[in-house]
XYZ file of C-alpha atoms in Angstrom:
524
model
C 0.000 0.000 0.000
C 2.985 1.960 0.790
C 4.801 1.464 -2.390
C 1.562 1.865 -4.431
C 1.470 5.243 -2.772
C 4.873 6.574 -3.954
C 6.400 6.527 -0.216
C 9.367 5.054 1.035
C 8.278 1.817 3.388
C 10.075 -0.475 5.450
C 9.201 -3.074 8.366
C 10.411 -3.535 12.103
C 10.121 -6.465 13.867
C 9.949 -6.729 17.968
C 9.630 -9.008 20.719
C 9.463 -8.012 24.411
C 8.939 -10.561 27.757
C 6.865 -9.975 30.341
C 4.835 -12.096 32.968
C 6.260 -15.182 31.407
C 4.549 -14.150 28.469
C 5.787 -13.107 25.273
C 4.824 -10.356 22.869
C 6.213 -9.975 19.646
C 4.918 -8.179 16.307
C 5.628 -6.036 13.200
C 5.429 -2.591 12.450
C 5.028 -0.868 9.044
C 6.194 2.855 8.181
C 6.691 4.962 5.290
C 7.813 8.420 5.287
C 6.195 11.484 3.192
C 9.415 13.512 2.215
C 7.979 17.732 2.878
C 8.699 19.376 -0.828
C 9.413 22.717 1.071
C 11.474 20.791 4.251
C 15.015 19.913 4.743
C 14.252 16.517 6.581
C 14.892 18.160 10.374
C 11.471 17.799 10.901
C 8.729 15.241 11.228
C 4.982 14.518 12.326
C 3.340 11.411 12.873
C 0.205 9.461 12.317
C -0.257 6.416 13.412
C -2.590 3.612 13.611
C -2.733 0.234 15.490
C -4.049 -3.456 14.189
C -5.535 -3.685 17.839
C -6.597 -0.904 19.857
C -6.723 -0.515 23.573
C -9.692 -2.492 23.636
C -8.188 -5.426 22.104
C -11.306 -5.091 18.964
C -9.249 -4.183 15.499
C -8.990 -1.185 14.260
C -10.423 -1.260 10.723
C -11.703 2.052 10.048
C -8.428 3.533 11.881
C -5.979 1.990 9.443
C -7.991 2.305 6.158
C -8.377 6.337 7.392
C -4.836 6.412 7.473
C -3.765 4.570 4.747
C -6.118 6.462 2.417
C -4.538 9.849 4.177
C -1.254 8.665 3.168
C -2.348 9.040 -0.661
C -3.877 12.206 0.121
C -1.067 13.679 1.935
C 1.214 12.759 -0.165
C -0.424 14.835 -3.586
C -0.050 17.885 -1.204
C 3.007 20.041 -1.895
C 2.701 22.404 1.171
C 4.318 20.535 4.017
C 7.194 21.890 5.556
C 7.474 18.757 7.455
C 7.896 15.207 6.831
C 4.970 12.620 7.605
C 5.964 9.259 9.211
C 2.816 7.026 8.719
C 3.332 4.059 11.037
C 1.154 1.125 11.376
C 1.500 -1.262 14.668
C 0.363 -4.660 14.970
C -1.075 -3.689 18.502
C -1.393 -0.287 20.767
C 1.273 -0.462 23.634
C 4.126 -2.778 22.414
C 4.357 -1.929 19.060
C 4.593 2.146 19.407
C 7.077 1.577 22.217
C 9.401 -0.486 20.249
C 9.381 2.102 17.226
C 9.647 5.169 19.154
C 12.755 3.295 21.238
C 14.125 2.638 17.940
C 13.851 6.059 16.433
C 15.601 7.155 19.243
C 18.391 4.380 19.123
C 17.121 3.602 22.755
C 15.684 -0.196 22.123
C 16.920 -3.389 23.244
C 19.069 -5.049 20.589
C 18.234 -7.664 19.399
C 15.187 -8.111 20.747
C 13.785 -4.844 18.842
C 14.867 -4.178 15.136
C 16.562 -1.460 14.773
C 14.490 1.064 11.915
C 15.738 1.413 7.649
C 14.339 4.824 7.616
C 14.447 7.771 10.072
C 13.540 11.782 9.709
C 13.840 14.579 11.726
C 13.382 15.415 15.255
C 9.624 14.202 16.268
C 6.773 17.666 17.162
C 3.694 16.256 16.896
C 2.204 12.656 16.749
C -1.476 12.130 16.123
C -3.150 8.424 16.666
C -6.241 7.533 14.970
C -8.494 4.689 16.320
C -11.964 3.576 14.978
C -13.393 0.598 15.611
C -16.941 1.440 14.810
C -18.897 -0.444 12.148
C -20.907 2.653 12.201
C -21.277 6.308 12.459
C -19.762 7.998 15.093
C -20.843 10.773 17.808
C -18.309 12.103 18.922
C -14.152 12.114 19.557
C -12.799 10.751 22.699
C -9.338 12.633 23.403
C -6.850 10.146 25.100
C -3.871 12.176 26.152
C -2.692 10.584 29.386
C 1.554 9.341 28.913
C 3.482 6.881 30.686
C 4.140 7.857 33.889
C 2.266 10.592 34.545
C 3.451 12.573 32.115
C 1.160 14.900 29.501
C 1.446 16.144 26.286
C 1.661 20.178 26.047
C -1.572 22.253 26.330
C -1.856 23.602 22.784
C -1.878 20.157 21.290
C -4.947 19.284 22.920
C -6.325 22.941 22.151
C -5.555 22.535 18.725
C -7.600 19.269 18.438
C -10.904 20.593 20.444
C -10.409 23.598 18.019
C -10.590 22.241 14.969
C -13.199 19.001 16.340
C -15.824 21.291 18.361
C -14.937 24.722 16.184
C -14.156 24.133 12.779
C -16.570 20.839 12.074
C -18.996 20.225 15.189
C -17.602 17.234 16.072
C -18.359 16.809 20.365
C -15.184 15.949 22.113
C -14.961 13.857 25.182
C -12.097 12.711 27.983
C -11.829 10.218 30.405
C -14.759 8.424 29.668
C -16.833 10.371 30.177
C -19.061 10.542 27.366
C -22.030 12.679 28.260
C -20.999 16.172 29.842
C -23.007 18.573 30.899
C -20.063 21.342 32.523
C -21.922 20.983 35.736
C -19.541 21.186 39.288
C -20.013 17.099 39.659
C -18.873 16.356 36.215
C -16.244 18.148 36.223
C -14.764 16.697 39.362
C -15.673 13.205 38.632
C -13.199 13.869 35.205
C -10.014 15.568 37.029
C -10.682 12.506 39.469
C -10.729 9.839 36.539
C -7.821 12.349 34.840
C -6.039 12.490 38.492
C -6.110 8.753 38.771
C -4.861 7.737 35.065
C -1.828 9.975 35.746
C -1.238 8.155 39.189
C -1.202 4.695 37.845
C 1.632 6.305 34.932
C 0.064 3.408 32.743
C -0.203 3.308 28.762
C -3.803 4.670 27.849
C -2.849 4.228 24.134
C -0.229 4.179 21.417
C 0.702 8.205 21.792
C 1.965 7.344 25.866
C 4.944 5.864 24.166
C 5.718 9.081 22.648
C 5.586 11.751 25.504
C 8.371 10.577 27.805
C 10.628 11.501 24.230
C 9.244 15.277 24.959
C 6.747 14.594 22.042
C 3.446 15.796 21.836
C 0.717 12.972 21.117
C -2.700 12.008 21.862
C -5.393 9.795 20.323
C -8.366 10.432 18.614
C -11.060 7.615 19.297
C -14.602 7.629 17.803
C -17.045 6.671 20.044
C -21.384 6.449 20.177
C -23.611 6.364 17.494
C -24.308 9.245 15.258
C -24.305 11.246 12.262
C -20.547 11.681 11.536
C -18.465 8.795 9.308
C -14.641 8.706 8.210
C -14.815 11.610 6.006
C -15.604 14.043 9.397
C -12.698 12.378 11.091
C -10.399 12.371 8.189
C -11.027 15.976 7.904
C -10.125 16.864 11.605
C -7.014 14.991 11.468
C -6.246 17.181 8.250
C -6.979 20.275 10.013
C -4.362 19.290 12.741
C -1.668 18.414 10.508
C -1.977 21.396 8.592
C -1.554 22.919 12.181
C 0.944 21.581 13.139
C 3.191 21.969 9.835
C 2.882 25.579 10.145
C 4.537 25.556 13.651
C 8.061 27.048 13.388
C 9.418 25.370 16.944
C 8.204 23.018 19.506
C 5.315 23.523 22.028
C 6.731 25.072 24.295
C 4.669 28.437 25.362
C 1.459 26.402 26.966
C 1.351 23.984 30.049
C 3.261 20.778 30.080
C 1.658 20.058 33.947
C -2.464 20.612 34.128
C -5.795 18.453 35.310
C -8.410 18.811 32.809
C -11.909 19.265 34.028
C -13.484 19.489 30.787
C -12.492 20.015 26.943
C -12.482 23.550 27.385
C -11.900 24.108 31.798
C -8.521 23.178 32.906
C -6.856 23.428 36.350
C -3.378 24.708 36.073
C -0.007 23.655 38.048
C 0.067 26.473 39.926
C -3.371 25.863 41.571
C -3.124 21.949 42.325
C 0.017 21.991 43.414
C 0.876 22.963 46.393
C -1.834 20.398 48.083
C 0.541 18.197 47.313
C 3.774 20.228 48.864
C 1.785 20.347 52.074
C 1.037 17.387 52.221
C 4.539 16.482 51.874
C 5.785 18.885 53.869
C 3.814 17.367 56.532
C 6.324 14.330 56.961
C 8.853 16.965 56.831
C 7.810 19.098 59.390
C 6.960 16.233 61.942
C 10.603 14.481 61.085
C 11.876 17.855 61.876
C 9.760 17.956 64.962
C 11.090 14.453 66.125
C 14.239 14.900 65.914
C 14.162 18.191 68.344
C 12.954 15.833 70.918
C 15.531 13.052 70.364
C 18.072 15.326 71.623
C 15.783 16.001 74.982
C 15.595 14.402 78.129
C 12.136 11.829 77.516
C 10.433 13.280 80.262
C 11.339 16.555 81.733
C 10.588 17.244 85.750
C 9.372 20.334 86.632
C 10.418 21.473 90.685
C 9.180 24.104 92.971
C 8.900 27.945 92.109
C 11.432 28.318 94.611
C 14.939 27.323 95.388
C 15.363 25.364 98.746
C 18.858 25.350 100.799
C 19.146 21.494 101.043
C 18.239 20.895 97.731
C 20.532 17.945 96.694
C 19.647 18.842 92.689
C 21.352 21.063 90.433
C 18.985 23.321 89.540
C 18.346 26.417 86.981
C 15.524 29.253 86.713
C 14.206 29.490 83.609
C 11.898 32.588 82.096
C 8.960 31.829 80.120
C 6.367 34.263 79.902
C 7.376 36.088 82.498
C 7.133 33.106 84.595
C 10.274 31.851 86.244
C 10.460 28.196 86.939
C 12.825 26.237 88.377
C 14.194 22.832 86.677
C 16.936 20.179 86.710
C 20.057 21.489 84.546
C 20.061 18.011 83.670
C 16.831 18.419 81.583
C 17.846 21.540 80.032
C 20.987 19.378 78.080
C 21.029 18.206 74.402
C 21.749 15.033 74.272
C 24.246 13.435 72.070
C 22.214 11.569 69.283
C 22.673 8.046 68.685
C 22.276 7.983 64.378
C 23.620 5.118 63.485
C 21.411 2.516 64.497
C 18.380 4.996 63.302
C 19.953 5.168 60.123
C 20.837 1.438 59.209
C 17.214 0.266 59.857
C 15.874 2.858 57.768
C 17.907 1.964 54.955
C 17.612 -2.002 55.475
C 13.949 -1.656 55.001
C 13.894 0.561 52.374
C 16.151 -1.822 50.640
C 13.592 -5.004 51.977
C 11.077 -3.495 49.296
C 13.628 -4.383 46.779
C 12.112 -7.951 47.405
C 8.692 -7.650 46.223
C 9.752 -4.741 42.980
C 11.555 -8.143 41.735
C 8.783 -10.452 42.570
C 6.167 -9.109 40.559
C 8.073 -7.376 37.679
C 9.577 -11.258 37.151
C 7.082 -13.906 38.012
C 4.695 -15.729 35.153
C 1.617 -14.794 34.876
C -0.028 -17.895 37.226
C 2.154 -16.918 39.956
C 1.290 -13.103 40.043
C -2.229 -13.949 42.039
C -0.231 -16.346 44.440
C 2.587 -13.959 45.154
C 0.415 -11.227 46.054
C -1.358 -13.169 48.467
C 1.918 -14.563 49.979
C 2.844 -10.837 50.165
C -0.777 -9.274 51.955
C -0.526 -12.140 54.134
C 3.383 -11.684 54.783
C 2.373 -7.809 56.269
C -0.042 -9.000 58.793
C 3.137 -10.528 60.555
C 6.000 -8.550 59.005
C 5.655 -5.675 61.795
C 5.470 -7.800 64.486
C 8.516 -10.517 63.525
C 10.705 -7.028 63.036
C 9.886 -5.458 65.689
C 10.324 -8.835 67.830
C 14.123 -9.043 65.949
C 15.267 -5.405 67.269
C 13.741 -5.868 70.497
C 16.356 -8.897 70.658
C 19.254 -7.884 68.727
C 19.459 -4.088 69.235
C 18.989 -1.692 71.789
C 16.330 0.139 71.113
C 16.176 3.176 73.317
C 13.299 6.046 73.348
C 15.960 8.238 71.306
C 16.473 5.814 69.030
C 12.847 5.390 68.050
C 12.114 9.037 68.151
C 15.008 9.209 65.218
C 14.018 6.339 63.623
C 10.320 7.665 62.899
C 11.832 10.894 62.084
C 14.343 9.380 59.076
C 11.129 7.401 58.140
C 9.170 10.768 57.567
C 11.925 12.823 56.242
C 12.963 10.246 53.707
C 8.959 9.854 52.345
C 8.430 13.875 52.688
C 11.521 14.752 50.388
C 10.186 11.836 48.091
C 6.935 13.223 47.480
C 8.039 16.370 47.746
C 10.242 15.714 44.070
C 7.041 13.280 42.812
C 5.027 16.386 43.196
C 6.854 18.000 40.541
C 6.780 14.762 38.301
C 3.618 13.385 38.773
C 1.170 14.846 40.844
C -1.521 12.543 41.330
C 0.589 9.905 42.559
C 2.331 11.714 45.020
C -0.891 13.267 46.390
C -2.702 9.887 47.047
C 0.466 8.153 48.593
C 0.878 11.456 50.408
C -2.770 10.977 51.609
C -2.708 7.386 52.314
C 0.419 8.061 54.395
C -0.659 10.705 56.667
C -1.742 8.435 59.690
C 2.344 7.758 59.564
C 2.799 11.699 60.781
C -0.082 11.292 63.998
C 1.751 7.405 65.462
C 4.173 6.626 68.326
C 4.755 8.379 71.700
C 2.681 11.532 72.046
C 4.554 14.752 73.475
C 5.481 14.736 77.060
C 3.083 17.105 78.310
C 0.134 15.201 76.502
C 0.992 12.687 78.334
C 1.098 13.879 81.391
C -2.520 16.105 81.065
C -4.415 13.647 79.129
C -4.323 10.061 81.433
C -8.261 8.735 79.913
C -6.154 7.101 76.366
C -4.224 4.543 77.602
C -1.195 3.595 75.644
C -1.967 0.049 75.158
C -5.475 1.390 73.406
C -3.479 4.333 70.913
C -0.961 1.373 69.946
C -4.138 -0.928 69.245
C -5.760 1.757 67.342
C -2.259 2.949 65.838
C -2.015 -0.972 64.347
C -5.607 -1.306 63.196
C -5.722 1.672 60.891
C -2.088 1.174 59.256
C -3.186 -2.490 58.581
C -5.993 -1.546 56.664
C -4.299 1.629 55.263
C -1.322 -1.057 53.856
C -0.435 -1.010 50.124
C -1.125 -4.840 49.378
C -5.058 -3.742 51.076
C -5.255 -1.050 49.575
C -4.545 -2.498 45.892
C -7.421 -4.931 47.016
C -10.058 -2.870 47.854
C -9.311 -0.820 44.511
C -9.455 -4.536 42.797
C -12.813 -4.653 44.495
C -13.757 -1.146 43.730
C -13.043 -1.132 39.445
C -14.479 -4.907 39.691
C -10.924 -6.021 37.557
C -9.104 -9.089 37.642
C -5.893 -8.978 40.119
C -3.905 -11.415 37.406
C -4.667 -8.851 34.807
C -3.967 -5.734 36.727
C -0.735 -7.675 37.787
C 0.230 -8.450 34.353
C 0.159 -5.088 32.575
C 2.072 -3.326 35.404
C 4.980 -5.948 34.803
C 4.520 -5.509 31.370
C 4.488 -1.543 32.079
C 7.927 -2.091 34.085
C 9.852 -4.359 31.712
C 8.597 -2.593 28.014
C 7.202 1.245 28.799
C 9.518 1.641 31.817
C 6.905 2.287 34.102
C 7.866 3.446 38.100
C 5.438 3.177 39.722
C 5.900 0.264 41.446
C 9.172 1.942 42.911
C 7.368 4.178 44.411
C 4.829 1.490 46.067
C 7.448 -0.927 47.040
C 10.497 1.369 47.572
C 8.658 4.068 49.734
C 5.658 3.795 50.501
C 5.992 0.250 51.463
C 9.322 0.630 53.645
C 7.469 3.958 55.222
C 4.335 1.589 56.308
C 6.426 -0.957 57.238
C 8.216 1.269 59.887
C 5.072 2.642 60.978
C 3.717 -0.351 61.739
C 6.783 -1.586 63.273
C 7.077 1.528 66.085
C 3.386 1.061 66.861
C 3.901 -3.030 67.563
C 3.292 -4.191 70.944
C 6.392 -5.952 71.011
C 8.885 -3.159 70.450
């Protein structure tokens, strides 16, 4: 088809290993040489055998096939035009864009014939209607977290909603009406796509490259056929070959609300620096009081002659009181110990990252039951083990739960800037960690009606159900999805798309909970 349409074509084969599973294809590509370019330059259009849905794409690839004669009788573009066709929608995409960029896995992934400029714009068409469409669904969500610049997805509402009367839709949600709950309910669903960083289509391979892409899906059952949609993705190529540099002037970091309402970076987020600095401001608390007597003992307003105490006035207030010097010292800080347990657990989460970015497929379900069951006990058997082997004094727990918070507060704290969403709902989740142990001195001492058996009881209870391996089952339970599924694609995420999330879960907020639970244990 290529050939037949004057443009240069070549094939790249792939094969990538996940889950115990393997997933292998071929991609297709020709390239539209721009009469009035110099080859520095390129836009893409894509289309995928298989979309998201697994259902074929048939009226995506014919569109773009038959726009690959059309473009190519035009003698206006400044740009060249990659037309790639994948076998599927998430391996395919990521083994051509690691290609163009000389960043794929010899010899698993072919390396590509033909190459063009530097990448601006890529535009992914996906019908799988056998009828009329409605409307356009907008997928623009990238690996990650990350999102395609502002303008791009401006552009395509433009020339959808402006120029033809095409409706446009996002995150699902297919009938809008601008009110205040549908608007929340899609920066939620956008808020919660960016948090799980997962592919939501072939463009999500493109944005961590710092290239603009998004996907135009036809959804419902109307009035408009190929030759609407053929037009609009026309319109935006004509756009974009008139650009004369990058995106650049528009927001990279936003929550969309609607097609036309957007929520800017410099209202959303600093909820999540608080929440982060939260942690921070506790661990900074904590350690003031590690280098304090544990309990200090106030003495008379006065100073008696046999008095076998060294005491001190001190001023507060204009009160003068009169205390132990002793209590007035900083003590020397014991870091070491603190320190090495911090970093051993951190490093424990190492266990499960392997465990489920490796294992087959019929041992994914399995392992994550051996690992929610594992946490019931985990606290307890560790805190059991430093009871015996270490001494564990009242400083060094005070430091130890102050490491713990600084180390998650300056992680969120740079997630914030990467990818909001997820650092604001592990933020969230983690906030109980901030409120456990030993209460301040002087609560103690004025409030005697919670007992400190009862906080730690109550302290164990909520972090138990608040743990990662629950809460990833009572989200399961929630979306009504298959745990060998979810399983599956996040290994697949981690081994092909380079997905981190999971570092996050297992490498802090796992080792965070895990020391939480441990200081509020019984048996420490």
């Amino acid at each position: 088809m290529f050939k037949s349409a004057g443009l240069r074509s070549t094939k790249q084969s792939y094969e990538y290993h996940a889950a115990g599973q393997k997933y292998s294809g071929e991609n297709v590509y020709g390239i539209i040489r721009a009469p009035r370019g110099d080859a520095t330059e390129a836009l893409v259009l894509i289309a995928a055998w298989t979309n998201m849905d697994g259902k074929t794409n048939r009226g995506g690839v014919s569109l773009v096939l038959a726009l690959a004669k059309y473009f190519k009788r035009w003698s206006l573009w400044s740009k060249d035009i990659i037309i790639l066709i994948t076998s599927d929608s998430r391996a395919g995409p990521q083994a051509w864009v690691d290609a163009y960029h000389n960043e794929h896995s010899s010899p698993l992934v072919e390396p590509l014939q033909l190459k063009s400029g530097a990448l601006q714009g890529v535009i992914v068409v996906d019908n799988a209607l056998d009828h009329r469409f409605q409307s356009l669904h907008i997928v623009y969500d990238g690996i990650n977290g990350h999102l395609p610049n502002l303008d791009l997805f401006n552009t395509a509402v433009s020339v959808a909603t402006g120029q033809l009367g095409i409706g446009v839709s996002l995150q699902r949600m297919w009938k809008h009406e601008d009110s205040y709950r549908e608007r929340l309910q899609t920066m939620l669903r956008g808020m919660v796509s960016q948090g799980l960083g997962h592919s939501s289509g072939p463009h999500s391979s493109f944005i961590p490259y710092h290239v603009d892409a998004i996907t135009l899906q036809a959804v419902g059952e109307g009035w408009q056929d190929e030759m609407a949609m053929g037009r609009c993705v026309e319109s935006i190529f004509r756009s974009l070959n008139n650009l004369l540099e990058h995106f650049h002037q528009s927001f990279f970091f936003y929550l969309l609300m609607q097609a036309n309402r957007f929520v800017s970076i410099g209202t959303y987020l600093p909820s999540a620096m608080l929440v982060s600095i939260n942690f921070t401001i506790m661990a900074i608390a904590l350690w003031i009081r590690s280098g304090r007597s544990p309990a200090p003992r106030f003495a008379s307003t006065s100073i008696g002659k046999n008095n076998s105490l060294d005491m001190d006035s001190v001023r507060m207030t204009g009160t003068i009181t009169i205390v132990p010097k002793q209590d007035l010292k900083v003590l020397e800080r014991q870091l070491f110990m603190p320190m090495l347990l911090v970093f051993a657990l951190h490093s424990l989460g190492t266990i499960p990252l392997y465990l489920f970015n490796n294992a087959p497929q019929s041992q994914l379900i399995p392992s994550f039951t051996l690992v929610a069951i594992v946490n019931l006990f985990l606290p307890s058997v560790v805190a059991n083990l430093i009871k015996r082997q270490i001494p564990f004094t009242s400083q060094n727990r005070l430091l130890f739960q102050s490491f713990t918070l600084l180390t998650i507060g300056i992680f969120l704290a740079t997630l914030a800037t990467l990818n909001f969403s997820l650092s604001l709902f592990i933020g969230l989740l983690s906030t109980p960690l901030s409120f456990i142990g030993s209460p301040s001195p002087n609560a103690l001492r004025t409030i005697g009606i919670f007992p400190s058996k009862t906080r730690q009881l109550v302290s164990t209870l909520v972090l138990q159900l608040l743990s990662p391996t629950n809460i990833v089952l009572a989200v399961l339970i929630a979306w009504n999805a298959d745990a060998g599924d979810i399983l599956s694609q996040a290994a697949f995420g981690w081994n092909v798309n380079g997905l981190w999330t999971q570092v996050i879960v297992w490498c802090v907020w796992w080792p965070a909970w895990l020391a939480g639970s441990v200081l509020v244990s019984p048996l420490l």
